[in-house]
Amino acid sequence: MSNTWAEIDLDALKRNIEYIRRRVGEHVRIMAVVKDDGYGHGAREIAEALIPAGIRWYGVANTLEGVVLRSVDTSVSIMVLGPVFSEDIPDIFAYRLTPIIVDYETAEQLDREAARRKTRIGVHVKIDTGMGRIGVWHEDFRRFIKDVKRLKHVSVEGFLSHFPASDTDIGFSRAQISLFKQVVETADQEEIKDCLLHMANSAAIMKIPASYFDLVRPGIMMYGLLPSPTFGGKYDISPVLSLKTRVSFIKKIKKGMTVSYGRTYKAKKDTVIATLPVGYGDGYNRHLSSRGRVLIRGKYAPVVGRVTMDQTMVDVGRIPGVKVGDEVVLIGKQGKNSITAEEIAKLVGTIPYEIVCAINKRVERVYVHRGSEHMAKNNL
Ligand SMILES: *Cc1c(COP(=O)(O)O)cnc(C)c1O
């Protein structure tokens, strides 16, 4: 095992999913969003844990991620949330991925390939109602859907849209919802009946019940994190990922001595410095230099000096008895104290998503089940 590892608590994941299910209701389907290797948690293992929990839809960023996920299960639906490139089309068919369509040319190419293979391809149409990223602009939808419906080998099975500000601008989000409804109604009534409509990401699941439609697409919330460090409200979720390491070296230093590159930290008094085998090369953000903190022996130890690629120093002058090999928590709980991805995101000026996605391949993922007792307690 490596000396820096991420512990993934699959029971916490299942509890978070159960909470989402309670929140959206039994009749609404859940698409677990597992792009970017499951937000750094490991898409394969996340899916392996969620399939027995009844989750039948998975969202990935691109075809390659879809191909990897298909090896986990042959029957679940895997939606590629990004646009399809023509090079991807053979894999879309071979691995039975569900593409979204955002332009007529790609829809035509999919139709041609489906015809060649003597089959049909199910697609969802992405509508841009204000995200400004990908999708058929809502004003162009009527025309677009007419054209797509003429394609004999393409079946439109769903319509989706995405929120740019479901965490910060409920008013704009509500306007998007009305727009989405209006636009979709212009598609053939019969067709909508059998179609899945979906819009909600985590923030919408937490704040806007009117966004649920037939399916919701939680990402960050499923991993037990809030969309932003300042996101308000109480939600019954807990973080799935903890990031841990071990003390690799200890030394006493004298007042006036400096620590790490650039000599940005100078000891104000004699103290003890512990070195940790983790750095920005693992995804421990360099902006945590002299700003972050870690947990050792249940107490907070501040990061001193620059975080380097592979190693980081912390001041343990106020924590007695620290030894080489002691477990250190960078994200997670130790004793009564904790450090959250939200706290780190705030310190480095980003969002919790980036903190977990940044955890590098070099960091081993260790999957833990905390046992049924813990689960039972939390399910009451
Ligand atoms: C990433 C993504 C989601 C999930 O977003 P969260 O904020 O993590 O819940 C949902 N839908 C689409 C289209 C996405 O790209």
PDB file of N, CA and C in Angstrom, residues 2 33 38 48 108 125 160 193 213-214 258 291 332:
ATOM      1  N   SER A   2       0.411   2.277  -0.709  1.00  0.00           N
ATOM      2  CA  SER A   2       1.207   3.503  -0.740  1.00  0.00           C
ATOM      3  C   SER A   2       1.023   4.255   0.583  1.00  0.00           C
ATOM      4  N   VAL A  33     -23.914  10.258 -11.430  1.00  0.00           N
ATOM      5  CA  VAL A  33     -22.932  10.875 -12.323  1.00  0.00           C
ATOM      6  C   VAL A  33     -21.531  10.468 -11.848  1.00  0.00           C
ATOM      7  N   GLY A  38     -15.539   9.040 -11.422  1.00  0.00           N
ATOM      8  CA  GLY A  38     -16.379   9.180 -10.232  1.00  0.00           C
ATOM      9  C   GLY A  38     -15.884  10.271  -9.309  1.00  0.00           C
ATOM     10  N   GLU A  48     -20.082  -0.382  -9.039  1.00  0.00           N
ATOM     11  CA  GLU A  48     -20.226  -1.727  -8.464  1.00  0.00           C
ATOM     12  C   GLU A  48     -20.996  -1.683  -7.144  1.00  0.00           C
ATOM     13  N   GLU A 108     -27.530  12.609 -37.726  1.00  0.00           N
ATOM     14  CA  GLU A 108     -27.533  11.953 -39.035  1.00  0.00           C
ATOM     15  C   GLU A 108     -26.482  10.849 -39.110  1.00  0.00           C
ATOM     16  N   VAL A 125     -32.063  14.309 -26.313  1.00  0.00           N
ATOM     17  CA  VAL A 125     -31.752  15.603 -26.918  1.00  0.00           C
ATOM     18  C   VAL A 125     -31.436  16.600 -25.809  1.00  0.00           C
ATOM     19  N   LEU A 160     -33.108  16.613 -22.115  1.00  0.00           N
ATOM     20  CA  LEU A 160     -32.460  17.100 -20.899  1.00  0.00           C
ATOM     21  C   LEU A 160     -31.967  18.526 -21.078  1.00  0.00           C
ATOM     22  N   LYS A 193     -44.566  11.415 -24.034  1.00  0.00           N
ATOM     23  CA  LYS A 193     -45.098  10.460 -23.064  1.00  0.00           C
ATOM     24  C   LYS A 193     -44.095   9.370 -22.721  1.00  0.00           C
ATOM     25  N   PHE A 213     -38.619  16.234 -12.508  1.00  0.00           N
ATOM     26  CA  PHE A 213     -39.136  15.529 -13.692  1.00  0.00           C
ATOM     27  C   PHE A 213     -39.057  14.000 -13.522  1.00  0.00           C
ATOM     28  N   ASP A 214     -38.520  13.285 -14.523  1.00  0.00           N
ATOM     29  CA  ASP A 214     -38.529  11.810 -14.474  1.00  0.00           C
ATOM     30  C   ASP A 214     -37.247  11.220 -13.911  1.00  0.00           C
ATOM     31  N   THR A 258      14.238  28.339   8.195  1.00  0.00           N
ATOM     32  CA  THR A 258      13.154  28.358   7.213  1.00  0.00           C
ATOM     33  C   THR A 258      12.852  26.945   6.735  1.00  0.00           C
ATOM     34  N   ARG A 291      -1.085  27.585   4.648  1.00  0.00           N
ATOM     35  CA  ARG A 291      -2.499  27.928   4.867  1.00  0.00           C
ATOM     36  C   ARG A 291      -3.335  26.729   5.307  1.00  0.00           C
ATOM     37  N   GLY A 332     -10.973  14.601   5.971  1.00  0.00           N
ATOM     38  CA  GLY A 332     -11.699  13.572   6.702  1.00  0.00           C
ATOM     39  C   GLY A 332     -11.684  13.841   8.192  1.00  0.00           C
TER      40      GLY A 332
END
